[in-house]
mmCIF file of C-alpha atoms and ligand atoms in Angstrom:
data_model
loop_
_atom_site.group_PDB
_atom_site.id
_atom_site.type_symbol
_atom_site.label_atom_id
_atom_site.label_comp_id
_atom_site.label_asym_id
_atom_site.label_seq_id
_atom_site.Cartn_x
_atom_site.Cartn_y
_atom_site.Cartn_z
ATOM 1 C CA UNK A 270 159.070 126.003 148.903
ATOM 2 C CA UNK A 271 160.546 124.275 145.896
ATOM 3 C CA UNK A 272 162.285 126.046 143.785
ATOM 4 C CA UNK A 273 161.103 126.064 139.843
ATOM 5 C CA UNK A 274 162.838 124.041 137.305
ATOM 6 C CA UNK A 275 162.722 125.164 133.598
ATOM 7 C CA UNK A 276 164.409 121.799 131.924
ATOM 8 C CA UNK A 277 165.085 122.418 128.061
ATOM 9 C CA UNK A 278 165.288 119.073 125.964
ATOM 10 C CA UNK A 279 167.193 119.241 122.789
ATOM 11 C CA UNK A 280 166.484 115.930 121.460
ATOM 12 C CA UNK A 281 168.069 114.930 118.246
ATOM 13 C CA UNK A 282 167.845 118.349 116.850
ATOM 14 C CA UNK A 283 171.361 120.144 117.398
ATOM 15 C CA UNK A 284 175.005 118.545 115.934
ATOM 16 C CA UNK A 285 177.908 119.659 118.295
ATOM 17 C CA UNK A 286 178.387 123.116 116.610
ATOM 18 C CA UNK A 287 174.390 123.990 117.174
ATOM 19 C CA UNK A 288 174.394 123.180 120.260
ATOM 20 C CA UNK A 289 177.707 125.442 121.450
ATOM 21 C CA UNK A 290 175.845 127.850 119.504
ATOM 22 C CA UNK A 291 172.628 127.763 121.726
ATOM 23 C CA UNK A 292 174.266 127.021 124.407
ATOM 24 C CA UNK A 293 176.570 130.513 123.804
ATOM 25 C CA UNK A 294 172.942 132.313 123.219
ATOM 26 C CA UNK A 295 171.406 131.339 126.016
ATOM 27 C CA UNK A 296 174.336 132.675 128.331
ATOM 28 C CA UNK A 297 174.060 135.623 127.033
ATOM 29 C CA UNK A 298 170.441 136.213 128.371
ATOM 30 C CA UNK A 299 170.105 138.172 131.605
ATOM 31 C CA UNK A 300 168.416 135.700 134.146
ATOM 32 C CA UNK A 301 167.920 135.841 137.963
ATOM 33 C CA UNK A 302 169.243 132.507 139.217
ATOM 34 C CA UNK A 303 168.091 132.695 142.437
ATOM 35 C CA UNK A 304 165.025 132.479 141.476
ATOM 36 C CA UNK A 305 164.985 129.647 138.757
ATOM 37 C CA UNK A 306 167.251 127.082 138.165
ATOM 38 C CA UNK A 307 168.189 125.655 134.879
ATOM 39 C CA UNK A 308 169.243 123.057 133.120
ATOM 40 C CA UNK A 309 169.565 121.644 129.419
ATOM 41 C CA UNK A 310 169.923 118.109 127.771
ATOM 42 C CA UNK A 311 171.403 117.774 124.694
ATOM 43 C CA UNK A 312 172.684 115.120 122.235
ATOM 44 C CA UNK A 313 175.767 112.943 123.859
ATOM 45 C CA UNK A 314 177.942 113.991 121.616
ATOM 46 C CA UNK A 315 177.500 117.686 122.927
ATOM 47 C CA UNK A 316 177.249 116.827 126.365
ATOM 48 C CA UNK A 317 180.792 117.083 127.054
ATOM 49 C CA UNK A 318 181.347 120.656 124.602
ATOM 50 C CA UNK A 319 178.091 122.200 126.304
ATOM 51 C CA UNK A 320 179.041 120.973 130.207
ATOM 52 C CA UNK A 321 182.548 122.782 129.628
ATOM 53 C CA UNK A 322 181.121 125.980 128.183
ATOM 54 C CA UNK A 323 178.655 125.930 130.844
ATOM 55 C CA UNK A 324 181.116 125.021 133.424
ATOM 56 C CA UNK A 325 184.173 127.569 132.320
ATOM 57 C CA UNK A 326 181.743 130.561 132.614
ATOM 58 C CA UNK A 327 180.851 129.453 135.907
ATOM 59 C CA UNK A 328 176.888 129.202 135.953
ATOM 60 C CA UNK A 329 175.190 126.636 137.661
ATOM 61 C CA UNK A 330 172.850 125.130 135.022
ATOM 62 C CA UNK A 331 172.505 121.487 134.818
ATOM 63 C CA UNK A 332 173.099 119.315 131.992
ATOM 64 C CA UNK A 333 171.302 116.246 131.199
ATOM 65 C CA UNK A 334 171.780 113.472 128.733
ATOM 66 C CA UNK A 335 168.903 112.248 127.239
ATOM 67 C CA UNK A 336 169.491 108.496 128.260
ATOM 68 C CA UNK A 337 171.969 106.067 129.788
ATOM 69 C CA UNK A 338 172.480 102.213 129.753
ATOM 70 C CA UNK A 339 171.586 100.048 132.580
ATOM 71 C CA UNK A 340 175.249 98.129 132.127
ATOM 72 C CA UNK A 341 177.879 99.783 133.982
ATOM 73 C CA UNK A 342 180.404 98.690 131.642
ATOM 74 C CA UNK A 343 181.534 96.232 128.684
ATOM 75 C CA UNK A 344 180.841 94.421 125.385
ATOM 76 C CA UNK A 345 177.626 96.447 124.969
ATOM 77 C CA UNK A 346 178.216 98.076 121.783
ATOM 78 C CA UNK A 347 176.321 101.557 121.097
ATOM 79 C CA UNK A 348 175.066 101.957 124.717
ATOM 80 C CA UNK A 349 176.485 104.627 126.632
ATOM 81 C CA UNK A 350 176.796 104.275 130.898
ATOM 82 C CA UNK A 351 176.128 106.803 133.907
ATOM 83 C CA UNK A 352 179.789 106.613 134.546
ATOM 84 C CA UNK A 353 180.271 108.115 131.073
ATOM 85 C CA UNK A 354 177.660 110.638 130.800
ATOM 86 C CA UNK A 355 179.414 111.547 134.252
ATOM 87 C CA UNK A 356 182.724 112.198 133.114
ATOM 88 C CA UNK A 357 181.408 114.705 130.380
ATOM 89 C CA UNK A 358 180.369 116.859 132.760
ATOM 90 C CA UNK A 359 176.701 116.245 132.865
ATOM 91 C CA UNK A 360 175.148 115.825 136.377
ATOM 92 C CA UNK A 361 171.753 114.583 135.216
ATOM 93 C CA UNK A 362 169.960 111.597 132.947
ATOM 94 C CA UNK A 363 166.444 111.758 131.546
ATOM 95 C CA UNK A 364 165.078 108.737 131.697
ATOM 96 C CA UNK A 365 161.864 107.091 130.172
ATOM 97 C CA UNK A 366 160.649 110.081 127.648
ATOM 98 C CA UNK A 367 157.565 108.876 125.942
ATOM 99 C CA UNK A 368 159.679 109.043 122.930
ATOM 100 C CA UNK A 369 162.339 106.100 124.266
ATOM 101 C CA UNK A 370 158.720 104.069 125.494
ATOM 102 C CA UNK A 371 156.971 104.389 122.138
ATOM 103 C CA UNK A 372 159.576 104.229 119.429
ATOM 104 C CA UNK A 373 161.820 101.905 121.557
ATOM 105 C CA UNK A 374 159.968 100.063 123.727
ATOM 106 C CA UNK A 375 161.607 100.741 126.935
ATOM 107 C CA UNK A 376 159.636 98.857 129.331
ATOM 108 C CA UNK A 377 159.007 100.000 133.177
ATOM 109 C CA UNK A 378 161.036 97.547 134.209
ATOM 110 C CA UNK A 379 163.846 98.671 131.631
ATOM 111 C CA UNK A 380 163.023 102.602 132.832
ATOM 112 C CA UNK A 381 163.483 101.469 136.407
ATOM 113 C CA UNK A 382 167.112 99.733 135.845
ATOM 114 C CA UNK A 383 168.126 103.019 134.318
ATOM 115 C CA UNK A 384 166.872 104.536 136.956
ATOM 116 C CA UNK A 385 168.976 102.482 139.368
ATOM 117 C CA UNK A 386 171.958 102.543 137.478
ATOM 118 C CA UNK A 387 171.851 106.904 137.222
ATOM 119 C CA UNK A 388 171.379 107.142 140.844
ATOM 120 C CA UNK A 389 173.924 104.335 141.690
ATOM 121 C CA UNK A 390 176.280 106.686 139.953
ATOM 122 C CA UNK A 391 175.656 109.795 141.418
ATOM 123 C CA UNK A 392 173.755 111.080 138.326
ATOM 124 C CA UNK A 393 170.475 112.829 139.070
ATOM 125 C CA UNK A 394 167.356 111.554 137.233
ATOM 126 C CA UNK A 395 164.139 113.090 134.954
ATOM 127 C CA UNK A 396 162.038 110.323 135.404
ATOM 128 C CA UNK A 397 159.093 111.185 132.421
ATOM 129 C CA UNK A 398 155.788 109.859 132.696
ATOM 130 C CA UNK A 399 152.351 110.652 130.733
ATOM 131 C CA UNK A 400 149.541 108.477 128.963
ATOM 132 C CA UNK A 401 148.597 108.338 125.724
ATOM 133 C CA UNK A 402 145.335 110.230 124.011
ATOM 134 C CA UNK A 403 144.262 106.412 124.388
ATOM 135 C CA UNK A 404 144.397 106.164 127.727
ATOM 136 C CA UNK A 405 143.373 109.626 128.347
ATOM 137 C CA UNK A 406 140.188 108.993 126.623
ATOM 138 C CA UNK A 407 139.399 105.770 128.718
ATOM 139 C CA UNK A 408 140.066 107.836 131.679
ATOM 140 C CA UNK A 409 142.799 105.899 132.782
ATOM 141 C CA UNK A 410 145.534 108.563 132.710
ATOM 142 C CA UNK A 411 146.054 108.785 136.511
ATOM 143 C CA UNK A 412 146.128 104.877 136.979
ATOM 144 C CA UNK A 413 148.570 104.812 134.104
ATOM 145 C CA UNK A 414 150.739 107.272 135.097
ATOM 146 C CA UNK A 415 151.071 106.353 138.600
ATOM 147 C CA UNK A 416 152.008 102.893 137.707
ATOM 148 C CA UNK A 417 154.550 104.604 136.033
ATOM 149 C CA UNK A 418 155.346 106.302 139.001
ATOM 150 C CA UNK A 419 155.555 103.019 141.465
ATOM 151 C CA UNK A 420 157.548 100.910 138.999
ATOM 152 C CA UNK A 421 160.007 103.767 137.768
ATOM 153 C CA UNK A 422 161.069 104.340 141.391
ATOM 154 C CA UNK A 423 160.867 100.420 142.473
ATOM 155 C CA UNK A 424 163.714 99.879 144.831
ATOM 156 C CA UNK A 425 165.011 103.407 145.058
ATOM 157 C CA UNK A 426 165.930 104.280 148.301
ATOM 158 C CA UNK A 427 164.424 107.367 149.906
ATOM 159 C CA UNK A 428 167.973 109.089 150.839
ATOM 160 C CA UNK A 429 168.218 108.943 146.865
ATOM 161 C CA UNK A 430 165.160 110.699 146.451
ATOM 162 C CA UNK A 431 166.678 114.406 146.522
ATOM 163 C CA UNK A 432 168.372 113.332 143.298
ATOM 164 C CA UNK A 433 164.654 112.640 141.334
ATOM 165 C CA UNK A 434 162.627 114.500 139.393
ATOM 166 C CA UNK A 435 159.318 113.537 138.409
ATOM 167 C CA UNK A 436 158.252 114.944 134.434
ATOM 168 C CA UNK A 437 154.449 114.514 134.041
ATOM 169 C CA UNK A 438 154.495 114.654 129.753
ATOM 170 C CA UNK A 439 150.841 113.594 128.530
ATOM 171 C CA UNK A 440 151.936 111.950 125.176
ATOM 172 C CA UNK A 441 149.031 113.522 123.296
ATOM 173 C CA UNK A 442 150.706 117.123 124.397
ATOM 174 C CA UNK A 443 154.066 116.223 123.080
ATOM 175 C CA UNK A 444 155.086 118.487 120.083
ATOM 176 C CA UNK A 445 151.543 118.770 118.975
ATOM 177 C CA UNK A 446 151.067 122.188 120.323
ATOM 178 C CA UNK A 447 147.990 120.823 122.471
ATOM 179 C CA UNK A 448 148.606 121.344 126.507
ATOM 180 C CA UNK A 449 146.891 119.982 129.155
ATOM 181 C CA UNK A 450 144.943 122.669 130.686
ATOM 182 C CA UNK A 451 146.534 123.468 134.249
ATOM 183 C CA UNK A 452 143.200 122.429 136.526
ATOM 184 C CA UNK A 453 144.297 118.858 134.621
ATOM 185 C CA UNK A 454 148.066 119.037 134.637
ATOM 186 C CA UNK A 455 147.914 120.314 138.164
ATOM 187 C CA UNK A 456 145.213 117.288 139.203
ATOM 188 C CA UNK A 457 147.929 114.542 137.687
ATOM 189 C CA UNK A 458 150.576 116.027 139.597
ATOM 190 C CA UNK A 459 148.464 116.473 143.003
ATOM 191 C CA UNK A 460 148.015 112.606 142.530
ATOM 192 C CA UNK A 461 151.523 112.200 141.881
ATOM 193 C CA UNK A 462 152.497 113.719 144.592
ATOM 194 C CA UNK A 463 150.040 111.715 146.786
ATOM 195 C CA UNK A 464 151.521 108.535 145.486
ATOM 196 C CA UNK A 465 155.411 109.601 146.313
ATOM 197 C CA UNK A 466 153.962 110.340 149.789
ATOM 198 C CA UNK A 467 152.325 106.818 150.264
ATOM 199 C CA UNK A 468 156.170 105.160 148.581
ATOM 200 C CA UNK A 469 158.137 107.412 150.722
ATOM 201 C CA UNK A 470 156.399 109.785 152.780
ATOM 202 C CA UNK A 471 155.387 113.356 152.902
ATOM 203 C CA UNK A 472 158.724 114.800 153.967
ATOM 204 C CA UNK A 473 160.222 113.235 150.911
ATOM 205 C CA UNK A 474 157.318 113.948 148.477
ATOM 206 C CA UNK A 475 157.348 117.750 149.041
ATOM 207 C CA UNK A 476 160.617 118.207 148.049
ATOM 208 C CA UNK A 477 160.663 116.256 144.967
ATOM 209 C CA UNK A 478 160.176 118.751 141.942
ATOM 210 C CA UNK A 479 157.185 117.563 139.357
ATOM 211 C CA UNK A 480 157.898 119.228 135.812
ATOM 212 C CA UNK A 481 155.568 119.887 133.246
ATOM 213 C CA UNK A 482 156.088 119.190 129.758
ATOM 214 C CA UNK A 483 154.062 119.312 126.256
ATOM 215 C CA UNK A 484 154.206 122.293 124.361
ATOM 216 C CA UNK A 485 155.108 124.646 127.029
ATOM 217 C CA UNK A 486 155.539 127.822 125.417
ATOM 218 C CA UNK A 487 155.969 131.431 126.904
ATOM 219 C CA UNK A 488 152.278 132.236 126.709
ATOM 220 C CA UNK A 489 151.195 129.108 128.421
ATOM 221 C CA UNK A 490 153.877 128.856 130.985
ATOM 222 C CA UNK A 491 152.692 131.506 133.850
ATOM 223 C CA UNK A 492 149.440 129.810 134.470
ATOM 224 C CA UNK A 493 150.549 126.373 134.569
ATOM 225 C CA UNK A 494 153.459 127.567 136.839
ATOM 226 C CA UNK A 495 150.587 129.067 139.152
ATOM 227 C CA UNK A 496 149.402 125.715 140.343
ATOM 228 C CA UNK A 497 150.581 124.572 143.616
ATOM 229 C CA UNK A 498 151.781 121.049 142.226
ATOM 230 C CA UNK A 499 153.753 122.158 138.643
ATOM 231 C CA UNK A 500 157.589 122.857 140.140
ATOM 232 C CA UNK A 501 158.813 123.590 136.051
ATOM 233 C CA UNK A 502 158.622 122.568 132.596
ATOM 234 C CA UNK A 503 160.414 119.914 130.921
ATOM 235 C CA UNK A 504 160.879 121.676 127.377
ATOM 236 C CA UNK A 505 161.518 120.332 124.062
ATOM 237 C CA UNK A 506 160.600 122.940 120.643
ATOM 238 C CA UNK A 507 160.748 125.920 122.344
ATOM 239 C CA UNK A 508 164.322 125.418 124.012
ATOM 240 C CA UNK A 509 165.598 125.145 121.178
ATOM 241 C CA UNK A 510 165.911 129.574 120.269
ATOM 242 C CA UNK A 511 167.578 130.941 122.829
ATOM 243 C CA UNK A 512 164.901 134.058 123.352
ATOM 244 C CA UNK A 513 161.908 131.744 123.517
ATOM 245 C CA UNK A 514 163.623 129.872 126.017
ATOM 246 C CA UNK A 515 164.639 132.814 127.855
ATOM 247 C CA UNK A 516 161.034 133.863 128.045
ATOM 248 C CA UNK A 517 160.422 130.395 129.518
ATOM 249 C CA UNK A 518 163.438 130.876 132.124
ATOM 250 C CA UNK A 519 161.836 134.025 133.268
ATOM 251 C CA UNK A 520 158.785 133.776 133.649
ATOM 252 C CA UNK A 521 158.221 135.099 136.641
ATOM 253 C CA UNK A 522 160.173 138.693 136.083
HETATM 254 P P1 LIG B 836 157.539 119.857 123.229
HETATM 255 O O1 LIG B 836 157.798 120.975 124.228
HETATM 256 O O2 LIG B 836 158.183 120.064 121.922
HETATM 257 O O3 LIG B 836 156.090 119.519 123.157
HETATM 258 O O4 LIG B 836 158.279 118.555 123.853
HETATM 259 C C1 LIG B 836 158.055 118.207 125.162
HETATM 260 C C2 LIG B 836 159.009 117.134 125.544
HETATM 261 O O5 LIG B 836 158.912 116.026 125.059
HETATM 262 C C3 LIG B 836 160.086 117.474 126.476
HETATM 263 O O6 LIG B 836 160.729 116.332 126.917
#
């Protein structure tokens, strides 16, 4: 059985102060961990403020920046490496949102170096995948996104694999307040799954959670959640108020 995943991602939303705020509120919800676990990603500059308050109240939620460098260190001015994200406190990366393919043209091959470089460094990794309305409508959303699959994970070794995530995020469903229906989420990540089990076999493919993202919201979440193949959500509007994302966290109480 794997256990659910509800991921919330702040994006560029929340300076340092919001985001000890939200992350304050969301403590202060009443949540059965043994039944969910948790985690949030926001901005770097929080990562560090939101680890500790996470951290110093002793829960077990994960934090997750949003992004990392392939460079492990040097003259690479504005990037940010594992080894840093690390030392805030975080214990997880995201790594190729649509947002980071479409507005800055991170490439598989780019997505896959990050990937390398997180899991060389201990970091766990979000690897996001999805197609576009595009490729949707030429009915090439499962060949796209399991290319996306295959070249995201290139190289990775499957001892590494307990440290992935997969994120299935259909681009069209991102923000827009459309969601896949879950007969079509749950058929992506059935084919997902297959595909992990041809890279590194089925003992390895079962384990590895497959998150849902695009609009969740609390009156969606139950029935995608009921399909055999969607392990969580990968959240971005509605973790951002602490009830809503509560609602989301326990949605099975
Ligand atoms: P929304 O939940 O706002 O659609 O965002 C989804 C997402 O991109 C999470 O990474």
């Amino acid at each position: 059985m794997r256990k659910p995943l509800i991921y919330g991602n702040w994006k560029m939303n929340l300076n340092m102060q919001e985001s000890a705020d939200l992350i304050a509120s969301m403590l202060s919800i009443k949540i059965d961990y043994t039944k969910v676990d948790i985690g949030v990603a926001p901005d770097f500059c929080s990562l560090a403020k939101v680890a500790d308050t996470i951290r110093s109240m002793g829960y077990d939620i994960s934090v997750g920046a949003q992004n990392i460098s392939v460079e492990e260190k040097g003259a690479f001015t504005g990037e940010v490496s594992a080894d840093m994200v690390l030392s805030t406190g975080a214990d997880t990366v995201i790594v190729g949102h649509s947002e980071r393919r479409a507005i800055y043209k991170e490439t598989n091959k780019e997505i896959n170096a990050k990937v390398r470089a997180a899991l060389r460094n201990n970091l766990k990794v979000i690897l996001c995948v999805g197609e576009s309305l595009e490729e949707r409508e030429a009915s090439v959303a499962k060949d796209t996104v399991l290319y996306q699959v295959g070249m995201g994970l290139h190289g990775v070794n499957m001892d590494r694999m307990n440290k992935v995530t997969i994120a299935y995020e259909p681009v069209w469903a991102i923000g827009t307040g459309k969601t896949a229906t879950p007969a079509d989420a749950e058929e992506i990540h059935a084919s997902i799954r297959a595909h992990l089990s041809k890279m590194f076999g089925p003992v390895v493919a079962n384990k590895v959670r497959i998150l849902y993202g695009g609009s969740v919201k609390p009156d969606n979440v139950s029935a995608l959640m009921m399909r055999e193949n969607i392990d969580g959500a990968l959240v971005g509007g509605a973790s951002l108020d602490a009830t809503t994302f509560g609602k989301l966290i326990n949605f099975n109480s």
